Structures are given as C-alpha cells and as structure tokens.
XYZ file of C-alpha atoms in Angstrom:
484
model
C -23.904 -47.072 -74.132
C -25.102 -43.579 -75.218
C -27.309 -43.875 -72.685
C -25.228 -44.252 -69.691
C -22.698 -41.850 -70.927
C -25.836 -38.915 -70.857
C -26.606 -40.249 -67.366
C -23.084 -39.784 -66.179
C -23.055 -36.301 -67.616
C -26.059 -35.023 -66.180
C -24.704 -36.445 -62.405
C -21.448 -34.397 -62.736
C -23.046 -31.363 -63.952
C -25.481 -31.642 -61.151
C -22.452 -31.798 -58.872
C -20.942 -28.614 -60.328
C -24.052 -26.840 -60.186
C -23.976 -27.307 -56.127
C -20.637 -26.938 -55.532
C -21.152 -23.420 -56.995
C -24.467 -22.551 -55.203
C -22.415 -23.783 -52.161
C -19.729 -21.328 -52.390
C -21.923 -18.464 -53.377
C -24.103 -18.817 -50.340
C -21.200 -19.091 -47.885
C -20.080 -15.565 -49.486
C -23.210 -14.279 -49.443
C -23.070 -15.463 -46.085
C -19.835 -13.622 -44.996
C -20.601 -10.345 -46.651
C -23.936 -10.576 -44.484
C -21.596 -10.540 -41.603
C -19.240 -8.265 -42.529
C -22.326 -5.655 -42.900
C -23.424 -6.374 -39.182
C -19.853 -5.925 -37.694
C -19.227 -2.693 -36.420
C -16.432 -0.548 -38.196
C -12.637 -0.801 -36.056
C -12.243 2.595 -34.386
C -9.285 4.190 -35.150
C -8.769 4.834 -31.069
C -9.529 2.125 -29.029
C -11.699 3.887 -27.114
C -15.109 3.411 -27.054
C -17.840 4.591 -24.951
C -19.179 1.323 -22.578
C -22.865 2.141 -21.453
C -22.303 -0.087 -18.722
C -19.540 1.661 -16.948
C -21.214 5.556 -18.156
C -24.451 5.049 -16.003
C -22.273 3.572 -13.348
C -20.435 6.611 -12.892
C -24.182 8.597 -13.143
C -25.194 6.580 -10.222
C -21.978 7.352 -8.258
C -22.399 10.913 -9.003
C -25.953 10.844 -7.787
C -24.714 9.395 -4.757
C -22.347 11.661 -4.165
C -25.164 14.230 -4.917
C -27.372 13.155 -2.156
C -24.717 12.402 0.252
C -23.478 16.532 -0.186
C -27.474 17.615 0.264
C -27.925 15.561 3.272
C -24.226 15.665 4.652
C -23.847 11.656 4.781
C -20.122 10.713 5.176
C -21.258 7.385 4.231
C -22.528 7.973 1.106
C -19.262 9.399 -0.039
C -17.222 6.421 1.207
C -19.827 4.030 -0.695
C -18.985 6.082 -3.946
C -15.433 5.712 -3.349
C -15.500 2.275 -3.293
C -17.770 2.020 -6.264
C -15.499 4.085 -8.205
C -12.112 2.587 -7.285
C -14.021 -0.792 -8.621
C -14.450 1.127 -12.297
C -10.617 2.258 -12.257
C -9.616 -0.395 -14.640
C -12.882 0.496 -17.342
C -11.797 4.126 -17.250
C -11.321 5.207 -20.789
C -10.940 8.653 -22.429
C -14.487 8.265 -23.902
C -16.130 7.215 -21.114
C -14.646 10.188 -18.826
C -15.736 12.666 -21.714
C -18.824 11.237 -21.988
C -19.423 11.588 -18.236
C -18.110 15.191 -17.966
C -20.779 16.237 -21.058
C -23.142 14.650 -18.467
C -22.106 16.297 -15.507
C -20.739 19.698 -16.414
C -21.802 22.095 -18.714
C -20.881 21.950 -22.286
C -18.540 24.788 -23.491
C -17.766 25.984 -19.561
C -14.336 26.835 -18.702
C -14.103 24.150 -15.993
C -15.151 21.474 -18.709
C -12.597 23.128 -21.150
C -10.283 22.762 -18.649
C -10.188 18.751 -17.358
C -11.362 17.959 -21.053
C -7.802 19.351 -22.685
C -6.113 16.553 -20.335
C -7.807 13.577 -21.953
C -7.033 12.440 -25.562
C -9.346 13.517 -28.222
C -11.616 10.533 -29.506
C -13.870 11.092 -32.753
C -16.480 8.918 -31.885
C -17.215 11.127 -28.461
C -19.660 12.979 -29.895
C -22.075 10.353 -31.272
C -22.686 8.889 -28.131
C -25.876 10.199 -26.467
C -24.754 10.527 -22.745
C -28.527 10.928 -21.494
C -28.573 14.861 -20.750
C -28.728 17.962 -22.816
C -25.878 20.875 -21.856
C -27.666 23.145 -20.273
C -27.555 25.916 -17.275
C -29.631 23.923 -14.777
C -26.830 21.078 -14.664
C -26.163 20.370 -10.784
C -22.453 22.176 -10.413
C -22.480 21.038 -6.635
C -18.664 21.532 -5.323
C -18.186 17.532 -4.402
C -19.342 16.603 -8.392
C -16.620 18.861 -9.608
C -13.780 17.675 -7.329
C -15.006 14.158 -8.267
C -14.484 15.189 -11.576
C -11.056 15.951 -11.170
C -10.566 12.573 -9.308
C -11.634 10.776 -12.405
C -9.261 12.462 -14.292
C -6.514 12.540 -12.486
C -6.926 8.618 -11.820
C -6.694 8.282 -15.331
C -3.632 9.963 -16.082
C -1.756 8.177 -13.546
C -3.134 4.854 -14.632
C -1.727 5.744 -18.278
C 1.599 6.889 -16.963
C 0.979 10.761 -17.646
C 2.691 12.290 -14.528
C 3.122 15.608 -15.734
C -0.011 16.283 -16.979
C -0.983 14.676 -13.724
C 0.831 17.112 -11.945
C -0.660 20.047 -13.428
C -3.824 18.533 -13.307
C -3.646 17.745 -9.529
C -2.586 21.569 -8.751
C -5.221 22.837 -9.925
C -7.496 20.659 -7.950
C -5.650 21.762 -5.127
C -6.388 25.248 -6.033
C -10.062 24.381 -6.433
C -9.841 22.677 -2.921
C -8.935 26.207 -0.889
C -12.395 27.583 -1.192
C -14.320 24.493 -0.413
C -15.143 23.691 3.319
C -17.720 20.730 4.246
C -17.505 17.375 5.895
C -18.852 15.850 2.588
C -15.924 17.886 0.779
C -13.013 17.146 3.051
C -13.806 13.104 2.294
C -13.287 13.860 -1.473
C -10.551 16.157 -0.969
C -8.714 13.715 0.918
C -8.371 11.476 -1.966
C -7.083 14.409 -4.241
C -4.554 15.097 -1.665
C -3.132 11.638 -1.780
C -2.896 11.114 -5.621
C -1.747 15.154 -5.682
C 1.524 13.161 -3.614
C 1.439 10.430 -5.634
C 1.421 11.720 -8.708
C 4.777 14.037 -7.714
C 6.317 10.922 -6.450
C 5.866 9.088 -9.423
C 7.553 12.144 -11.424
C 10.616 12.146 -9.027
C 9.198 15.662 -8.052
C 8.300 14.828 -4.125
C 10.601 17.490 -2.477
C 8.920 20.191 -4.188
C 5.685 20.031 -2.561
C 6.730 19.878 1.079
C 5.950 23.397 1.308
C 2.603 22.720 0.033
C 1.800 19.438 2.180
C 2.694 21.574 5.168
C 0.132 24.709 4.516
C -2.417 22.709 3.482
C -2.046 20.570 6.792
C -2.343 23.971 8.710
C -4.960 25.125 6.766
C -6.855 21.529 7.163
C -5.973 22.026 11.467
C -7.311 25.807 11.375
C -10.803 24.274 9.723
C -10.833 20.964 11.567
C -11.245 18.856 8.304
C -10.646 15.821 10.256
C -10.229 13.313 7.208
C -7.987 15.384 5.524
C -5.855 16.235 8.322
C -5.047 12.732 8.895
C -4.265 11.889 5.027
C -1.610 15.077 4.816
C -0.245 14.177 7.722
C 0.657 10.748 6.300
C 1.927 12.194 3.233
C 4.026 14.656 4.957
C 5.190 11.335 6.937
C 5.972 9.655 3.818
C 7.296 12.918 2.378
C 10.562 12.789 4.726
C 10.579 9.576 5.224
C 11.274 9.084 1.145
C 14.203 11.637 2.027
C 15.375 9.936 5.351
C 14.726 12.646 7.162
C 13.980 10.833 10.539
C 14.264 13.795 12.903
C 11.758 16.062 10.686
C 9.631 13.313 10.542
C 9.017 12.472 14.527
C 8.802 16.238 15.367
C 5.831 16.418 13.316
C 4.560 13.709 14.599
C 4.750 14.351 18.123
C 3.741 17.856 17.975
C 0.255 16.937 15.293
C -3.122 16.739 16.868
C -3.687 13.384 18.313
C -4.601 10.494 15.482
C -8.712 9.842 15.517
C -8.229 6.954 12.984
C -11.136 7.831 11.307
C -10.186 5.645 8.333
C -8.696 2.123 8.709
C -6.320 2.709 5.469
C -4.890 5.844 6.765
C -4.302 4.462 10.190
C -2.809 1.380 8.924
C 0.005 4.274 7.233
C 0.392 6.184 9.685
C 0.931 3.133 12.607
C 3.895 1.733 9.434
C 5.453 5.142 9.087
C 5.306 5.441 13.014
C 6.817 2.126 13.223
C 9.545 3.107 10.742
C 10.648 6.171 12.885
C 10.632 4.430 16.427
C 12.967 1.445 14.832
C 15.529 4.012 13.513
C 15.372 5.888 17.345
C 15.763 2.353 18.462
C 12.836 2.088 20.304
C 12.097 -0.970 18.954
C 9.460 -2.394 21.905
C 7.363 0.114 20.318
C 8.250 0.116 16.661
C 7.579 -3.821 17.308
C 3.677 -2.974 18.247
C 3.161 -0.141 15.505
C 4.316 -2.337 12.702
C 2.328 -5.855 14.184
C -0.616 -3.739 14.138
C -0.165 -2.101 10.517
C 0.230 -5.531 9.033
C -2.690 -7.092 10.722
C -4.738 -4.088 10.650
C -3.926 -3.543 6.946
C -6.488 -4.474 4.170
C -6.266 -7.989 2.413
C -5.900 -6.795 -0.975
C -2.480 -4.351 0.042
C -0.535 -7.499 -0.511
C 2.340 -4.853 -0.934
C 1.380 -3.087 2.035
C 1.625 -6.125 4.583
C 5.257 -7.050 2.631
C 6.998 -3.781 3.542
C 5.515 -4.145 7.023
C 6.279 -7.635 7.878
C 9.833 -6.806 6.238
C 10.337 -3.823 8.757
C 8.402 -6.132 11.923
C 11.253 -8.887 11.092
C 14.114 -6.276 11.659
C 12.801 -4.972 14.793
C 12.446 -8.830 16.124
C 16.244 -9.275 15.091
C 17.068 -6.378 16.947
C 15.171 -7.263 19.675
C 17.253 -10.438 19.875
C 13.915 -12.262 19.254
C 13.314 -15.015 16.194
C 10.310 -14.304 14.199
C 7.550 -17.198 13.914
C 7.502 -18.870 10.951
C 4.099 -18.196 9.702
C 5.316 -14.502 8.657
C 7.347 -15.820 6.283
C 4.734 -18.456 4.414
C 1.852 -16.258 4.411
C 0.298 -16.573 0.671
C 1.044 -14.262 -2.079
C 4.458 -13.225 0.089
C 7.026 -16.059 0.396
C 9.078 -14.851 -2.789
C 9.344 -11.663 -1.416
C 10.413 -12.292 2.183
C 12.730 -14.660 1.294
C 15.805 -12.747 1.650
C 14.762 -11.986 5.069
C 13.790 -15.733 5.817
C 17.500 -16.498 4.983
C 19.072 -13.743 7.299
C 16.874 -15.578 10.268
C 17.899 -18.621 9.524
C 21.555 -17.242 10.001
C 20.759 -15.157 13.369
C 18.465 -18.687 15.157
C 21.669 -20.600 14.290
C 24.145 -17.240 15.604
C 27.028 -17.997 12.612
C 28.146 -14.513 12.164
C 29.864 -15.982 8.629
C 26.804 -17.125 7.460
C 24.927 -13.983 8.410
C 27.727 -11.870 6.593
C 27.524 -13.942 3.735
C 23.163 -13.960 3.316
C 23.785 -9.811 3.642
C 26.069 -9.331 0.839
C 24.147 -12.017 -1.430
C 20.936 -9.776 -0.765
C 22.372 -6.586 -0.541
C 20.362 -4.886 -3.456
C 17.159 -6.058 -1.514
C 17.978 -4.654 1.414
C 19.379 -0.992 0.047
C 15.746 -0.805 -1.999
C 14.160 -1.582 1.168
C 16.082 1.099 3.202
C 16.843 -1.516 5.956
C 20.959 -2.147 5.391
C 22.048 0.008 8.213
C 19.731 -2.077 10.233
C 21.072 -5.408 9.268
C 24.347 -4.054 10.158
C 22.586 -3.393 13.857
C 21.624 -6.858 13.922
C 25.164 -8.216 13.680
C 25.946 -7.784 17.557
C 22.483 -9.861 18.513
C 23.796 -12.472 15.859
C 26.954 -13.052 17.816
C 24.646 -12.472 21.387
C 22.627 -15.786 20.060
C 25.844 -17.234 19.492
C 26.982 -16.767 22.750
C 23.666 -17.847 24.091
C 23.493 -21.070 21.959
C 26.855 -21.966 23.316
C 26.147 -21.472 26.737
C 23.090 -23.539 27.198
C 24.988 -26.389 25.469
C 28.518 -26.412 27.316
C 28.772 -26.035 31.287
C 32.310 -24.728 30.441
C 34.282 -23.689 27.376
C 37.082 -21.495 26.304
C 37.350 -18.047 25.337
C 39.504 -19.442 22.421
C 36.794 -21.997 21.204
C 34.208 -19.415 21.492
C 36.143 -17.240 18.982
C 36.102 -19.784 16.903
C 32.552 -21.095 17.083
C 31.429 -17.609 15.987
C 33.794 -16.924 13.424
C 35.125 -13.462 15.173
C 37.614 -11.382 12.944
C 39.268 -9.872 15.735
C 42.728 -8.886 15.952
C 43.020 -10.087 19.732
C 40.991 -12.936 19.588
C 40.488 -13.975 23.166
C 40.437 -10.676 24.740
C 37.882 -9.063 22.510
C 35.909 -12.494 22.892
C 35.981 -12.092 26.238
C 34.675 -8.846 26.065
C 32.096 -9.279 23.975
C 30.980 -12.677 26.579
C 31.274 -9.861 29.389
C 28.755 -7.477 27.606
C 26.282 -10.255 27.074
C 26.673 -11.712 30.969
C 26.183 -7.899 31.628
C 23.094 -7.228 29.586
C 21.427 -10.437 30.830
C 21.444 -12.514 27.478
C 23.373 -15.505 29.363
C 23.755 -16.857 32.803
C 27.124 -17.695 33.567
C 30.326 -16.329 34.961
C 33.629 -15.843 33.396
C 37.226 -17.566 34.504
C 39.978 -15.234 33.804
C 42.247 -17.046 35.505
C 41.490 -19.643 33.436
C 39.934 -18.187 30.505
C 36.464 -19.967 30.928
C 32.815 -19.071 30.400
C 31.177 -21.430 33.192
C 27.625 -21.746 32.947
C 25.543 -22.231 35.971
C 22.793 -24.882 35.714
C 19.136 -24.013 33.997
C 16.545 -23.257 36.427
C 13.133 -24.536 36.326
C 11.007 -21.143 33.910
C 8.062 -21.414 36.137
C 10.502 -20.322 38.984
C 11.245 -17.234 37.330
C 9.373 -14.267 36.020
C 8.803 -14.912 31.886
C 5.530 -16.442 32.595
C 4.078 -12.881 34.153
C 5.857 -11.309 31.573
C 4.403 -13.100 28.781
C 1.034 -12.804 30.451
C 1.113 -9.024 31.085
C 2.126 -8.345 27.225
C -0.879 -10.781 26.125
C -3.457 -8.706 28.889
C -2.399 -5.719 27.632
C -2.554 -6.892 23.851
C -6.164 -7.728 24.525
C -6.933 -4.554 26.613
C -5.637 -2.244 23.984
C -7.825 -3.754 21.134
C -10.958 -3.834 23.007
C -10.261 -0.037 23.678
C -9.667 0.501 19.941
C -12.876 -1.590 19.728
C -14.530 1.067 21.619
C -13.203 4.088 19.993
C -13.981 2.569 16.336
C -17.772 2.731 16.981
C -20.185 4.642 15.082
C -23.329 5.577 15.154
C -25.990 7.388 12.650
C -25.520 11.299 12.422
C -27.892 13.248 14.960
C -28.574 10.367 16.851
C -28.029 12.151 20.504
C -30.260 14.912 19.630
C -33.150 12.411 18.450
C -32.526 10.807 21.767
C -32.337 14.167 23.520
C-alpha cells in the first residue's frame, strides 16, 4: 500500500513539474517575440522603401526626359506617380526631398515646413548624402511641389494647399520648356482645385486669365489647353454662361493634345451650347465627352450622361436605355431614368410630380431650369402619342389626357395642338368648327426622308472620327529631319 501511494506521488509531481516548464517556455517564448517586434511609432508614418525608390525612379525619369526633351517620358512619370498617390506619407515625401534637394536649402526649407514633422525621418538612410552636386534641374523641383501639394489635398489641408500652390505658380513664371509646360500643367490644375475645394475659386480668375496669356505669348501648348479648361470651369462654377463662350470662341483653336483635357473641355463646351439652346451641338460635345472619357472617371461619364439626357429631352428625343444601366451608374441616374419614363409616356402630372420628388438632385446638378424647358416637349409627346392613336379627338379630351392647368382649357389646348402641327411634331389638321384634331393616315417611312437623315448623321459620325483618328497621330520627335 505504501508502495502505490509513493508511485502515485511521484506521477503527480511529474505532472506539476511539466505543467510549469510548459508555461515558462511559452513566456519565454512571447518575450522572444516581443523583442523582435518593432516599437509602435508615435506617428503613423513610416518610411516604405518600396514606394521611396519608386519615386527615385520617377524622378530619374523625369531627369532624362528634361535632358533629352521627351514628352513621353514625363507622361510615363505621371502615370507612375498618380499610381503612388494613395502610399504618399509625410515620411516618405521628406525622405524623398533629402534625396532630391539639398539639405538645409531654402527651397527644401520651404516645401518641408508644409509636411508634418515625423521623428523617425531622420534615421532612415534615403540613399544620397546632401551635397552641392545634387541635380536641381527645374522639372525635379516643380515635381517636388506636385508631391506636396498632392498630399495636402489628399489630407484635406486646403489652405496650406493654397499657399503652397502659389508659390509653385510663382516658381512656374521663369520656367519655359516643353518638358516644363507638361509638369506645369498639372500644378495649374490642382492650383484650381485646391481654391475650389477652399470655396476660394473667384479669387483666382485674375490669375487663370494672365497665366493663359502668358502660356499663348510662349506657345506652351499643354498648358494652354489645361487653363483654358479651368477658366471654363471657373465661370461655369459661377454660371457665368456668356463669359464663358466668349472665351471660348475667341481662344486659339483646341489641338487636343491630351485625351483628359479634351474630354473637359468637349463637357464644358457641351454645357454652354445646351444653355444657348443649341442643343444639336451640345448633343455631339457631350456624346463624345462620355465616350471619349477615361474608364476609371466613373464621375466624369455621370455628369455627362446626366447633361446628354437633358439635351435628348429637349430635343424631343427619348434616350436609349443602355445610358441608364451602364455599371457603376444606375443609382445615380436614376432620377433622370424616372423623368424619361414620364416624358416617353407625355403625362405632364407625372413629369411634375418626378421633378419636385428629385428636386435637390437636380438643383446640385445645375440642370432645374432645364427640366423646366423640357415641360413643353413633355406635353409635344403627349400630343404626338395621341395623335398616332386616334384619327380624331377633341380639344376637350386632349386637355384632359395631358392633365393641362389652363384657365381656358380648350382654347389654350388648341393652341398649344396648333404650335405642335406648326413645328412639325404631328401630322394632322385641326376642326374649329368642330373642335377636332383629325389625323391624316401614317405614311409608309421609307417614302419619306428619315432614312437619309439617319444615314447622313451616321456618315458624318464616322467621317468625323476617322478625321480625329488622323489628327491624334504621333510620331517620334525629329523624325522628318532623319527622313530629310
């Protein structure tokens, strides 16, 4: 019995012996860890290699393209830096301008008092010593003040944004090359956008306007055509329609030497010929925006199929139905999917009721006074819808078919019939006598001319883009004079 009672003993201390070892490796364990984990940094901001040498290799890029004057070269380092946008930290950019500029300058005192202060900057190697011999090349610095500003307006700073985008504009007056006027283009725009954003637009007008001249008198092509869109946008934001198309007529003819800007200025063109109710050619302007416009500027192609819908309202026309269920934009043309709905069917009730449910959409949008143009078309369809289904009806039943709040019902019915017999929407005659719309019997379409019309607007579709095709060609710099 004394026997088994040892045994017992010595299996339970056993037990407790590694149950303990156990536990003390698992904290041995954890404090192991704890060691290899990097301190938290007390600003969430630290330095990604990754993203650093990516922004080295865009400013060498930008490097060679401003010793060998390649446009190209600057576009590709665009692109490569609106990619790295979202990795932009405080960090990184100070890291980067240690690399570029040199240490202690006043132009690297300068952009580095706009980004936050980070204590773990300075123990981050960043490749290259501060020293004279750093490449201060005119495109590197106004890059550097596109990183910069980009960064401010990502984190909401707009008035240290603003001040930081003057003085880039500053910097930009002494600068003149082809390689230049790419980067300066892309100030210009985010010095606009970064006013807007502040509620500050109206005070650079003056500014937009000198710098346009000044961009005309030195034929920086590329920037000429971006501060002529923000000078468009600029009294456009204001509804200033008139200022707006006297620019436009009287600036130097539009090369469209970037797809983005064209794409802007063909929506801001289309914007101005709708209110001057041109709308054939607002119709064209604002097709082409949307389809010319870049897949990604889901917002873009809204704001432009919102505007095309309008014009085909006013036109008297209904829109196809594929605008409306394109991806990634049914939710927000919906409102505008409702109001057509109302005009195909030509209930002026309905319509009046879908533009007082929506009315908040349509004042941010801008387009209420043009829904209110839309109302006579509503009660043309009407008309139209009634004619091709009765050979003869009454002024009376009319009035009521379209809901008219008149005061004298059948006389301003039959005035309004009268107008739309006149303007060629229907094809009938009217009974005074009798007070009678009689329609006369629907000829065969062939018979008529909306076959050579439809034709002719297709040829000259297809005409038009292979002439754009034409003028959008490039070819290497110096090409001819190889040739020659």
């Amino acid at each position: 019995m004394a026997f088994l009672i040892v045994i017992v003993s010595v299996f339970y201390i056993a037990m407790v012996v590694v149950w303990v070892s156990q536990v003390l490796f698992k904290m041995d364990d954890q404090e192991v860890k704890v060691q290899h984990q990097s301190p938290p940094s007390v600003y969430d901001c630290s330095v990604d290699p990754s993203v650093l040498q990516d922004l080295k290799e865009v400013a060498s890029l930008i490097e060679g393209g401003a010793y060998t004057s390649e446009v190209q070269k600057i576009y590709r380092a665009m692109r490569l830096t609106m990619k790295l946008r979202s990795k932009l930290k405080a960090s990184v950019l100070s890291a980067f301008l240690n690399y570029v500029l040199i240490s202690g300058s006043e132009f690297h005192k300068r952009l580095s008092s706009y980004l936050p202060r980070d204590r773990h900057d300075s123990q981050f190697d960043v490749g290259t010593p501060a020293t004279e011999t750093k490449h201060l090349l005119p495109e590197l610095e106004m890059f550097c003040y596109l990183l910069v500003l980009i960064f401010l307006i990502d984190q909401k700073k707009y008035n240290e944004a603003k001040a930081c985008s003057s003085e880039s504009i500053v910097l930009l007056k002494s600068k003149n090359s082809i390689t230049a006027d790419v980067l300066a283009s892309r100030l210009y725009f985010y010095y606009s956008l970064s006013f807007e954003l502040a509620g500050d637009l109206a005070e650079i007008q003056g500014n937009l306007l000198v710098l346009y001249r000044s961009a005309t008198i030195h034929h920086n092509k590329f920037s000429q055509e971006t501060l002529l869109n923000l000078l468009l946008r600029n009294y456009l934001h204001y509804n200033l329609y008139d200022q707006a198309e006297k620019i436009r007529s009287k600036a130097h003819r539009f090369e469209a030497l970037s797809n983005q800007q064209f794409c802007r200025y063909l929506f801001y063109q289309g914007k101005i010929k709708t209110i001057q109710l041109e709308y054939t050619d607002a119709k064209d302007c604002l097709l082409q925006a949307a389809q010319k416009g870049p897949t990604t500027a889901v917002g873009f192609k809204i704001q432009c199929n919102k505007w095309a819908v309008i014009v085909h309202l006013l036109l008297g026309e209904i829109p196809e139905r594929t605008i409306f269920t394109q991806k990634r934009m049914e939710k927000a043309l919906r409102p505008y999917f409702v109001l057509t709905n109302a005009f195909r069917v030509g209930d002026l009730e309905l319509f009046r009721t879908v533009a007082e449910k929506f009315s908040s959409t349509f004042s941010l949008d801008k387009t209420s006074n043009l829904i209110n143009r839309v109302r006579h078309n509503v009660i043309r369809t009407g008309i139209k819808n009634i004619s091709v289904s009765y050979t003869r009806i009454s002024l009376a039943d009319i009035a009521k078919k379209l809901n008219l709040d008149l005061e004298n019902l059948i006389g301003d019915a039959e005035n309004v019939v009268a107008k739309a017999i006149r303007d060629g929407a229907i094809d009938a005659t009217l009974d005074h006598a009798n007070g009678w719309l009689v329609s006369k019997a629907t000829e065969d379409v062939y018979s008529t001319n909306e076959p050579q019309i439809a034709f002719d607007s297709r040829i000259n579709f297809c005409l038009s883009m292979h002439n754009e095709a034409l003028r959008a060609l490039r070819f290497p710099q110096g090409l001819i004079n190889k040739v020659v």
